[in-house]
Amino acid sequence: MADVLYVATRKGLLTFARAGGGWRLVRTDFLGEPVSMVLADRRDGQLYAALNLGHFGPKLWRSTDAGQHWQEIAAPAFAAEAEGEGPSVTMIWSLEGGGADRPGSLWAGTLPGALFHSTDHGDSWQLNQALWQRPERAQWFGGGYDQPGIHSICVDPRDSARLRVAVSCGGIWCSDDDGVNWACRTQGMRAAYMPAELAQTPEIQDPHRMLACPAAPETLWVQHHNGIFLSRDDAAHWQELLGVEPSSFGFALAVHPREPETAWFVPAVKDECRVPVGQRLLVTRTRDGGQSFESLSRGLPQTDCFDLVYRHALEVDGSGQCLAMGSTTGHLWLSDDQGDSWQALAGNLPPIYALRFA
Amino acid sequence: MARISFTPNLQRHLDVTPCAVTGDTVAEVLAEVFAVNPRLRSYLLDDQGQVRRHVAIFVDAERIDDRRQLSDRVGADSEVYVVQALSGG
């Protein structure tokens, strides 16, 4: 099981490590700075931290020695346009490695909703023009933020040219040719927040989080704004999982690395009331592709709880046994038994944006 | 000779020190500074070269008007001051 956990928070990047029978905070980097995303690249051990400086813009830092030393590298940025009328990146929202066969290849999703690619460990970035120029992008809109954004990037472990990207709010976009051509695939999804005539429109769907099972990437899970959706055919069709208790509203999602039928969610009441149902925090787990869900609450607060778990703040390790979960109110929990029970690692951290196991 | 100085909060992120500048406009002054310290550019200007929303620049205690083209004049003995706007905190 994993021994190191990186925690991206509103006020720094925290590193927790196993020590004795528990975990402890061993280092804080970028103290006081908002860290919007962290990537621990398992291909080469490099560590990336995206900062979202309130005054000075988005920045990207890299460490080649697990956080002992950091170097600022290029951040994704748009080219300057005439009269300064073009866009600017306001936040790096997602970072993923570009495939085991492509060392140094990285993908970044940003606000506004753009996809950037690096082939040199982040030393330089190129905007994916093909997705940016899609006419449907004009229909995208912000979800949670004023601008639409790309928060989920799935690179097929079998073929690094196959990309699946989720946009809030802009649907699920798929490319089989390294991002040259894109198609929006949301058949079966519905948007309850839109007029009924537009509910099935692909490019206005709001997937809060999308993950593929690494061992079976044709199975994709989505925690959507108004439900949980599953595709077993590489996003060609989506099935809504109905009757999920206590709620199918939420942001976070984790998928077992080898068992495509197993996934975890953290339900909240609904979009208008973003707290746990009954103010009791629990994690829901399905092992049968969403036919049934278990509610897992051992070790989690069961009264007066306001914790919300953001979309990148529920993480499962490579073994599928160990999960970590961080909340908006600064709680951090860990489970070594697939969510059956949880231990609190900390209760007074800044709001937690993203987690990654080393 | 005109001088430019920066909020100490920038020191958290990169090394900036007050220095003498010769440009006649804010754009020229910043170009001089960026030539010496290229990383500074993205801290003060957005992708389109405009002053970041939560950064403020003063020339002789007057907030600049032109945040897009940076055309505000800088006199031979002006003091240019770059600060973070409280709106971003």
Short mmCIF file of C-alpha atoms in Angstrom, two decimals:
data_model
loop_
_atom_site.label_atom_id
_atom_site.label_comp_id
_atom_site.label_asym_id
_atom_site.label_seq_id
_atom_site.Cartn_x
_atom_site.Cartn_y
_atom_site.Cartn_z
CA MET A 1 0.00 0.00 0.00
CA ALA A 2 1.01 3.60 -0.48
CA ASP A 3 3.28 5.19 2.09
CA VAL A 4 3.26 8.84 1.00
CA LEU A 5 0.28 11.12 0.41
CA TYR A 6 0.44 14.59 -1.10
CA VAL A 7 -2.29 17.00 -0.01
CA ALA A 8 -2.93 20.13 -2.09
CA THR A 9 -4.66 22.73 0.05
CA ARG A 10 -5.73 26.36 0.15
CA LYS A 11 -2.57 27.16 2.08
CA GLY A 12 0.15 24.88 0.89
CA LEU A 13 1.20 21.44 -0.26
CA LEU A 14 1.39 18.98 2.61
CA THR A 15 3.20 15.66 2.58
CA PHE A 16 1.99 12.90 4.86
CA ALA A 17 3.93 9.67 5.33
CA ARG A 18 3.37 6.43 7.15
CA ALA A 19 5.22 6.37 10.45
CA GLY A 20 4.90 3.48 12.87
CA GLY A 21 1.26 2.48 12.90
CA GLY A 22 -0.08 5.77 11.59
CA TRP A 23 0.60 8.70 9.34
CA ARG A 24 2.16 12.04 10.11
CA LEU A 25 2.73 15.35 8.38
CA VAL A 26 6.36 15.38 7.34
CA ARG A 27 6.66 18.50 5.20
CA THR A 28 4.82 21.64 4.12
CA ASP A 29 5.74 23.30 0.86
CA PHE A 30 4.43 26.60 -0.53
CA LEU A 31 3.12 27.61 2.91
CA GLY A 32 0.27 30.07 2.57
CA GLU A 33 -0.19 29.58 -1.17
CA PRO A 34 -3.23 27.96 -2.81
CA VAL A 35 -2.20 24.69 -4.48
CA SER A 36 -4.86 23.83 -7.03
CA MET A 37 -3.41 20.51 -8.18
CA VAL A 38 -0.57 18.11 -7.47
CA LEU A 39 0.75 15.32 -9.65
CA ALA A 40 3.09 12.61 -8.40
CA ASP A 41 4.28 11.17 -11.69
CA ARG A 42 4.74 7.44 -11.14
CA ARG A 43 6.71 7.11 -14.38
CA ASP A 44 9.74 9.01 -13.17
CA GLY A 45 9.04 10.11 -9.59
CA GLN A 46 8.78 13.78 -10.50
CA LEU A 47 6.39 15.88 -8.50
CA TYR A 48 4.39 18.81 -9.89
CA ALA A 49 2.52 21.45 -7.90
CA ALA A 50 0.17 23.95 -9.53
CA LEU A 51 -0.24 27.16 -7.58
CA ASN A 52 -3.14 29.53 -7.97
CA LEU A 53 -1.72 32.75 -6.59
CA GLY A 54 -4.47 35.20 -5.80
CA HIS A 55 -2.56 38.19 -7.08
CA PHE A 56 0.10 36.80 -9.36
CA GLY A 57 -1.69 34.14 -11.38
CA PRO A 58 -1.31 30.40 -11.94
CA LYS A 59 2.16 28.95 -11.58
CA LEU A 60 3.69 25.50 -11.94
CA TRP A 61 6.57 24.07 -9.92
CA ARG A 62 8.43 20.78 -10.32
CA SER A 63 10.53 18.70 -7.96
CA THR A 64 12.80 15.87 -9.04
CA ASP A 65 13.56 14.75 -5.49
CA ALA A 66 10.12 14.19 -3.98
CA GLY A 67 9.70 17.76 -2.78
CA GLN A 68 13.13 18.40 -1.23
CA HIS A 69 13.81 21.07 -3.84
CA TRP A 70 11.48 22.87 -6.22
CA GLN A 71 11.94 24.70 -9.49
CA GLU A 72 9.40 26.97 -11.13
CA ILE A 73 8.69 25.82 -14.68
CA ALA A 74 6.47 27.17 -17.43
CA ALA A 75 2.77 27.31 -16.72
CA PRO A 76 0.23 26.65 -19.47
CA ALA A 77 -0.62 29.96 -21.13
CA PHE A 78 -2.46 31.24 -24.17
CA ALA A 79 -0.64 33.08 -26.91
CA ALA A 80 -1.06 36.83 -26.87
CA GLU A 81 -3.55 38.08 -29.42
CA ALA A 82 -3.89 41.43 -31.11
CA GLU A 83 -5.22 44.19 -28.87
CA GLY A 84 -4.95 41.87 -25.89
CA GLU A 85 -8.39 40.46 -26.54
CA GLY A 86 -7.47 36.83 -26.04
CA PRO A 87 -7.95 34.58 -23.00
CA SER A 88 -5.67 34.00 -20.07
CA VAL A 89 -5.29 30.89 -17.95
CA THR A 90 -6.71 31.60 -14.52
CA MET A 91 -6.19 28.21 -12.88
CA ILE A 92 -4.56 24.85 -13.55
CA TRP A 93 -7.31 22.42 -12.60
CA SER A 94 -5.96 19.06 -13.76
CA LEU A 95 -2.57 17.49 -14.46
CA GLU A 96 -1.96 13.97 -15.75
CA GLY A 97 0.90 11.97 -17.16
CA GLY A 98 0.70 11.36 -20.89
CA GLY A 99 1.25 7.59 -20.87
CA ALA A 100 3.88 5.10 -19.76
CA ASP A 101 5.45 5.01 -23.21
CA ARG A 102 5.86 8.79 -23.31
CA PRO A 103 8.13 9.97 -20.51
CA GLY A 104 7.87 13.68 -19.94
CA SER A 105 4.49 13.93 -21.67
CA LEU A 106 1.95 15.79 -19.55
CA TRP A 107 -1.59 17.00 -20.07
CA ALA A 108 -3.04 19.98 -18.19
CA GLY A 109 -6.64 21.16 -18.01
CA THR A 110 -7.34 24.75 -17.11
CA LEU A 111 -9.86 27.46 -16.41
CA PRO A 112 -10.98 28.61 -18.90
CA GLY A 113 -11.66 25.21 -20.44
CA ALA A 114 -8.50 24.51 -22.37
CA LEU A 115 -6.27 21.47 -22.71
CA PHE A 116 -2.50 21.94 -22.84
CA HIS A 117 0.21 19.40 -23.65
CA SER A 118 3.85 19.26 -22.69
CA THR A 119 6.42 16.84 -24.07
CA ASP A 120 9.29 18.02 -21.88
CA HIS A 121 8.23 17.55 -18.25
CA GLY A 122 6.45 20.90 -18.23
CA ASP A 123 9.29 23.05 -19.52
CA SER A 124 6.96 24.21 -22.29
CA TRP A 125 3.25 23.85 -23.08
CA GLN A 126 1.16 23.87 -26.24
CA LEU A 127 -2.55 24.60 -26.38
CA ASN A 128 -4.59 21.81 -27.96
CA GLN A 129 -6.08 23.95 -30.70
CA ALA A 130 -8.36 21.22 -32.01
CA LEU A 131 -10.46 21.14 -28.85
CA TRP A 132 -10.17 24.87 -28.23
CA GLN A 133 -11.48 25.62 -31.72
CA ARG A 134 -14.49 23.32 -31.53
CA PRO A 135 -17.58 25.43 -32.22
CA GLU A 136 -19.50 23.65 -29.47
CA ARG A 137 -17.18 25.27 -26.94
CA ALA A 138 -19.28 28.41 -27.24
CA GLN A 139 -22.04 26.49 -25.44
CA TRP A 140 -19.84 25.56 -22.48
CA PHE A 141 -20.42 27.45 -19.25
CA GLY A 142 -18.98 27.63 -15.78
CA GLY A 143 -19.85 25.15 -13.09
CA GLY A 144 -18.65 26.20 -9.66
CA TYR A 145 -16.37 28.75 -11.28
CA ASP A 146 -17.34 31.60 -13.58
CA GLN A 147 -15.55 29.96 -16.50
CA PRO A 148 -15.85 26.42 -17.83
CA GLY A 149 -12.90 24.23 -16.97
CA ILE A 150 -11.26 20.87 -17.67
CA HIS A 151 -10.86 18.87 -14.48
CA SER A 152 -10.56 15.24 -15.62
CA ILE A 153 -8.11 13.83 -18.18
CA CYS A 154 -8.02 10.08 -18.77
CA VAL A 155 -5.14 8.74 -20.85
CA ASP A 156 -5.73 5.18 -22.01
CA PRO A 157 -2.96 2.99 -20.51
CA ARG A 158 -3.15 0.74 -23.60
CA ASP A 159 -2.78 3.56 -26.11
CA SER A 160 -1.52 6.98 -25.06
CA ALA A 161 -3.11 8.61 -28.11
CA ARG A 162 -6.58 7.92 -26.69
CA LEU A 163 -7.75 10.78 -24.47
CA ARG A 164 -11.00 11.25 -22.58
CA VAL A 165 -11.59 14.67 -21.07
CA ALA A 166 -14.41 15.94 -18.85
CA VAL A 167 -15.48 19.57 -18.80
CA SER A 168 -17.62 21.47 -16.29
CA CYS A 169 -19.85 22.35 -17.97
CA GLY A 170 -19.04 21.08 -21.44
CA GLY A 171 -19.51 17.33 -21.63
CA ILE A 172 -17.17 14.41 -22.23
CA TRP A 173 -14.70 14.86 -25.08
CA CYS A 174 -12.88 11.94 -26.67
CA SER A 175 -9.93 11.76 -29.04
CA ASP A 176 -8.37 8.60 -30.44
CA ASP A 177 -5.56 10.37 -32.28
CA ASP A 178 -3.56 12.34 -29.74
CA GLY A 179 -5.97 15.23 -29.65
CA VAL A 180 -6.16 15.90 -33.38
CA ASN A 181 -9.88 15.13 -33.63
CA TRP A 182 -12.46 15.28 -30.86
CA ALA A 183 -16.00 14.02 -30.37
CA CYS A 184 -18.39 14.76 -27.53
CA ARG A 185 -19.88 11.54 -26.15
CA THR A 186 -22.64 11.89 -23.60
CA GLN A 187 -25.40 9.65 -24.94
CA GLY A 188 -27.51 8.63 -21.96
CA MET A 189 -26.59 11.62 -19.84
CA ARG A 190 -29.13 14.23 -18.87
CA ALA A 191 -28.82 17.72 -17.44
CA ALA A 192 -31.57 18.31 -14.90
CA TYR A 193 -30.46 21.93 -14.47
CA MET A 194 -31.34 22.86 -18.07
CA PRO A 195 -34.68 23.40 -19.81
CA ALA A 196 -36.17 20.01 -20.70
CA GLU A 197 -35.61 20.59 -24.40
CA LEU A 198 -31.87 20.87 -23.80
CA ALA A 199 -31.40 18.20 -21.16
CA GLN A 200 -29.70 15.74 -23.52
CA THR A 201 -27.48 18.28 -25.25
CA PRO A 202 -23.94 16.87 -25.13
CA GLU A 203 -21.89 20.00 -24.69
CA ILE A 204 -23.78 21.31 -21.66
CA GLN A 205 -23.45 18.22 -19.49
CA ASP A 206 -21.72 18.80 -16.18
CA PRO A 207 -19.54 15.85 -15.26
CA HIS A 208 -18.10 16.77 -11.87
CA ARG A 209 -15.46 14.07 -12.13
CA MET A 210 -14.58 11.30 -14.57
CA LEU A 211 -12.23 8.37 -14.09
CA ALA A 212 -11.47 5.26 -16.10
CA CYS A 213 -10.51 1.96 -14.52
CA PRO A 214 -6.78 1.64 -15.28
CA ALA A 215 -7.06 -2.11 -15.93
CA ALA A 216 -10.21 -1.76 -18.04
CA PRO A 217 -10.19 1.76 -19.50
CA GLU A 218 -13.32 1.18 -21.55
CA THR A 219 -15.14 1.41 -18.23
CA LEU A 220 -15.60 5.04 -17.29
CA TRP A 221 -17.33 6.41 -14.21
CA VAL A 222 -18.75 9.92 -13.90
CA GLN A 223 -20.02 11.75 -10.87
CA HIS A 224 -22.29 14.16 -12.70
CA HIS A 225 -24.03 17.24 -11.35
CA ASN A 226 -27.32 15.39 -11.15
CA GLY A 227 -26.37 11.77 -10.82
CA ILE A 228 -23.86 8.98 -11.26
CA PHE A 229 -23.24 7.61 -14.75
CA LEU A 230 -21.32 4.56 -15.95
CA SER A 231 -20.07 3.64 -19.40
CA ARG A 232 -18.75 0.20 -20.26
CA ASP A 233 -18.13 0.99 -23.92
CA ASP A 234 -15.59 3.78 -23.81
CA ALA A 235 -18.07 6.64 -23.41
CA ALA A 236 -20.22 5.60 -26.38
CA HIS A 237 -23.20 5.11 -24.06
CA TRP A 238 -23.82 6.15 -20.49
CA GLN A 239 -26.12 4.50 -17.99
CA GLU A 240 -27.52 6.50 -15.10
CA LEU A 241 -27.45 4.71 -11.77
CA LEU A 242 -30.78 5.47 -10.18
CA GLY A 243 -31.89 5.22 -6.58
CA VAL A 244 -28.45 5.69 -5.06
CA GLU A 245 -28.84 6.37 -1.34
CA PRO A 246 -28.50 8.61 0.48
CA SER A 247 -27.84 10.82 -2.55
CA SER A 248 -26.26 10.73 -5.98
CA PHE A 249 -25.10 14.34 -5.77
CA GLY A 250 -21.45 14.93 -5.11
CA PHE A 251 -18.11 15.73 -6.64
CA ALA A 252 -15.55 13.12 -5.66
CA LEU A 253 -15.03 9.73 -7.27
CA ALA A 254 -12.46 6.95 -6.97
CA VAL A 255 -12.25 3.84 -9.15
CA HIS A 256 -10.50 0.62 -8.22
CA PRO A 257 -7.29 0.21 -10.26
CA ARG A 258 -8.08 -3.39 -11.31
CA GLU A 259 -11.80 -3.95 -10.64
CA PRO A 260 -13.87 -1.82 -13.01
CA GLU A 261 -17.10 -2.57 -11.14
CA THR A 262 -15.78 -1.04 -7.92
CA ALA A 263 -16.02 2.69 -7.27
CA TRP A 264 -16.40 5.09 -4.35
CA PHE A 265 -18.36 8.34 -4.01
CA VAL A 266 -18.95 10.96 -1.32
CA PRO A 267 -22.58 12.07 -1.41
CA ALA A 268 -23.90 15.47 -0.37
CA VAL A 269 -27.48 16.68 -0.12
CA LYS A 270 -27.75 18.48 -3.45
CA ASP A 271 -26.37 21.41 -5.36
CA GLU A 272 -28.31 23.95 -3.30
CA CYS A 273 -27.12 22.48 -0.01
CA ARG A 274 -23.59 21.18 -0.17
CA VAL A 275 -23.30 19.33 3.11
CA PRO A 276 -23.48 15.59 3.90
CA VAL A 277 -26.98 14.14 4.04
CA GLY A 278 -28.21 14.51 7.61
CA GLN A 279 -24.84 16.14 8.32
CA ARG A 280 -23.45 12.60 8.63
CA LEU A 281 -20.42 12.01 6.47
CA LEU A 282 -20.21 8.75 4.59
CA VAL A 283 -18.63 7.20 1.56
CA THR A 284 -20.67 5.05 -0.80
CA ARG A 285 -19.06 2.06 -2.47
CA THR A 286 -20.29 -0.19 -5.20
CA ARG A 287 -18.61 -3.47 -6.12
CA ASP A 288 -21.12 -4.52 -8.75
CA GLY A 289 -21.10 -1.72 -11.26
CA GLY A 290 -23.67 0.35 -9.43
CA GLN A 291 -26.35 -2.28 -8.93
CA SER A 292 -25.93 -1.77 -5.20
CA PHE A 293 -24.13 0.66 -2.94
CA GLU A 294 -22.82 0.31 0.60
CA SER A 295 -22.71 3.27 2.97
CA LEU A 296 -19.39 3.40 4.79
CA SER A 297 -19.19 5.69 7.81
CA ARG A 298 -17.02 3.99 10.44
CA GLY A 299 -14.60 6.59 11.73
CA LEU A 300 -16.29 9.51 9.98
CA PRO A 301 -18.17 12.32 11.79
CA GLN A 302 -21.83 11.45 12.23
CA THR A 303 -23.18 14.66 13.73
CA ASP A 304 -23.04 18.35 12.85
CA CYS A 305 -20.81 17.71 9.87
CA PHE A 306 -20.35 20.34 7.15
CA ASP A 307 -17.56 18.64 5.20
CA LEU A 308 -17.72 18.59 1.44
CA VAL A 309 -15.18 16.60 -0.56
CA TYR A 310 -14.01 18.28 -3.73
CA ARG A 311 -13.67 16.36 -7.00
CA HIS A 312 -9.95 15.65 -6.69
CA ALA A 313 -9.94 14.97 -2.96
CA LEU A 314 -10.84 11.27 -2.89
CA GLU A 315 -7.99 9.03 -3.98
CA VAL A 316 -7.31 5.32 -4.10
CA ASP A 317 -3.80 3.92 -4.26
CA GLY A 318 -2.38 1.45 -6.75
CA SER A 319 -3.25 -1.54 -4.58
CA GLY A 320 -6.92 -0.64 -4.43
CA GLN A 321 -6.84 -1.08 -0.65
CA CYS A 322 -5.90 2.36 0.61
CA LEU A 323 -8.10 5.43 0.19
CA ALA A 324 -7.59 9.01 1.29
CA MET A 325 -10.23 11.70 1.55
CA GLY A 326 -9.89 15.41 2.30
CA SER A 327 -12.60 17.96 2.92
CA THR A 328 -13.38 21.62 2.49
CA THR A 329 -13.22 22.07 6.24
CA GLY A 330 -9.72 20.70 6.54
CA HIS A 331 -10.30 17.14 7.62
CA LEU A 332 -8.12 14.40 6.20
CA TRP A 333 -9.03 10.72 6.54
CA LEU A 334 -7.40 7.52 5.45
CA SER A 335 -8.69 3.99 5.01
CA ASP A 336 -6.56 0.87 4.68
CA ASP A 337 -9.53 -1.42 4.08
CA GLN A 338 -11.19 -0.04 0.96
CA GLY A 339 -13.31 2.39 2.93
CA ASP A 340 -14.75 0.00 5.50
CA SER A 341 -13.20 2.15 8.23
CA TRP A 342 -11.47 5.51 8.33
CA GLN A 343 -8.89 7.12 10.56
CA ALA A 344 -8.55 10.87 10.88
CA LEU A 345 -5.06 12.06 10.00
CA ALA A 346 -5.75 15.73 10.66
CA GLY A 347 -8.72 17.92 11.52
CA ASN A 348 -7.52 21.47 11.23
CA LEU A 349 -5.99 21.74 7.79
CA PRO A 350 -6.87 24.37 5.18
CA PRO A 351 -9.56 23.47 2.65
CA ILE A 352 -8.29 20.46 0.69
CA TYR A 353 -8.33 20.64 -3.11
CA ALA A 354 -6.57 17.49 -4.29
CA LEU A 355 -4.86 14.34 -3.07
CA ARG A 356 -2.29 12.07 -4.68
CA PHE A 357 -0.52 9.01 -3.43
CA ALA A 358 3.16 8.81 -4.36
CA MET B 1 16.57 58.57 -13.18
CA ALA B 2 13.24 56.87 -12.55
CA ARG B 3 13.05 53.94 -10.17
CA ILE B 4 10.79 50.95 -9.88
CA SER B 5 10.10 49.00 -6.70
CA PHE B 6 7.88 46.09 -5.81
CA THR B 7 5.69 44.83 -3.03
CA PRO B 8 7.71 42.70 -0.62
CA ASN B 9 5.11 39.97 -1.16
CA LEU B 10 6.65 39.24 -4.53
CA GLN B 11 9.80 38.19 -2.70
CA ARG B 12 7.93 35.11 -1.55
CA HIS B 13 8.01 33.87 -5.11
CA LEU B 14 11.01 35.37 -6.87
CA ASP B 15 13.89 37.73 -6.32
CA VAL B 16 12.99 41.32 -7.15
CA THR B 17 14.86 44.40 -6.09
CA PRO B 18 14.27 48.11 -6.70
CA CYS B 19 16.22 49.42 -9.64
CA ALA B 20 16.73 52.43 -11.86
CA VAL B 21 14.90 52.47 -15.19
CA THR B 22 15.00 54.66 -18.26
CA GLY B 23 11.74 53.96 -20.10
CA ASP B 24 9.25 56.69 -20.87
CA THR B 25 6.16 54.55 -20.34
CA VAL B 26 5.10 51.82 -17.96
CA ALA B 27 5.37 49.34 -20.83
CA GLU B 28 8.98 50.35 -21.49
CA VAL B 29 9.89 50.28 -17.84
CA LEU B 30 8.43 46.81 -17.36
CA ALA B 31 10.19 45.58 -20.50
CA GLU B 32 13.50 46.67 -18.97
CA VAL B 33 12.74 44.79 -15.78
CA PHE B 34 11.51 41.67 -17.57
CA ALA B 35 14.68 41.59 -19.68
CA VAL B 36 16.64 41.10 -16.47
CA ASN B 37 14.06 38.94 -14.72
CA PRO B 38 11.92 37.06 -17.28
CA ARG B 39 9.98 35.10 -14.65
CA LEU B 40 8.56 38.33 -13.27
CA ARG B 41 6.47 38.93 -16.36
CA SER B 42 3.86 36.27 -15.66
CA TYR B 43 3.51 37.46 -12.08
CA LEU B 44 2.49 40.97 -13.14
CA LEU B 45 0.88 40.48 -16.56
CA ASP B 46 -1.65 37.94 -17.80
CA ASP B 47 -1.31 35.86 -20.97
CA GLN B 48 -2.41 38.84 -23.04
CA GLY B 49 0.08 41.26 -21.57
CA GLN B 50 -2.42 43.14 -19.44
CA VAL B 51 -1.83 43.95 -15.79
CA ARG B 52 -3.23 41.10 -13.74
CA ARG B 53 -6.58 41.85 -12.22
CA HIS B 54 -5.26 41.86 -8.68
CA VAL B 55 -2.02 43.73 -9.33
CA ALA B 56 -1.83 47.51 -9.16
CA ILE B 57 0.86 49.80 -10.55
CA PHE B 58 1.40 53.36 -9.39
CA VAL B 59 3.49 56.10 -11.00
CA ASP B 60 4.29 58.89 -8.57
CA ALA B 61 1.46 57.69 -6.34
CA GLU B 62 -1.08 57.78 -9.18
CA ARG B 63 -2.66 54.46 -10.14
CA ILE B 64 -2.08 53.86 -13.84
CA ASP B 65 -5.04 54.26 -16.18
CA ASP B 66 -4.01 52.02 -19.03
CA ARG B 67 -3.76 48.47 -17.74
CA ARG B 68 -3.89 47.03 -21.24
CA GLN B 69 -1.30 48.94 -23.29
CA LEU B 70 0.62 50.27 -20.27
CA SER B 71 0.96 53.63 -21.97
CA ASP B 72 1.03 55.79 -18.81
CA ARG B 73 4.00 58.14 -18.90
CA VAL B 74 6.98 57.71 -16.63
CA GLY B 75 9.00 60.86 -15.92
CA ALA B 76 12.75 61.09 -15.60
CA ASP B 77 12.51 61.10 -11.80
CA SER B 78 9.32 59.10 -11.35
CA GLU B 79 8.77 56.41 -8.77
CA VAL B 80 7.01 53.35 -10.14
CA TYR B 81 5.53 51.05 -7.52
CA VAL B 82 4.09 47.59 -8.16
CA VAL B 83 1.78 46.23 -5.49
CA GLN B 84 -0.81 43.54 -5.02
CA ALA B 85 -4.37 44.79 -4.91
CA LEU B 86 -6.26 43.86 -1.78
CA SER B 87 -9.08 42.59 -3.98
CA GLY B 88 -7.04 39.46 -4.68
CA GLY B 89 -6.41 38.57 -1.08
#
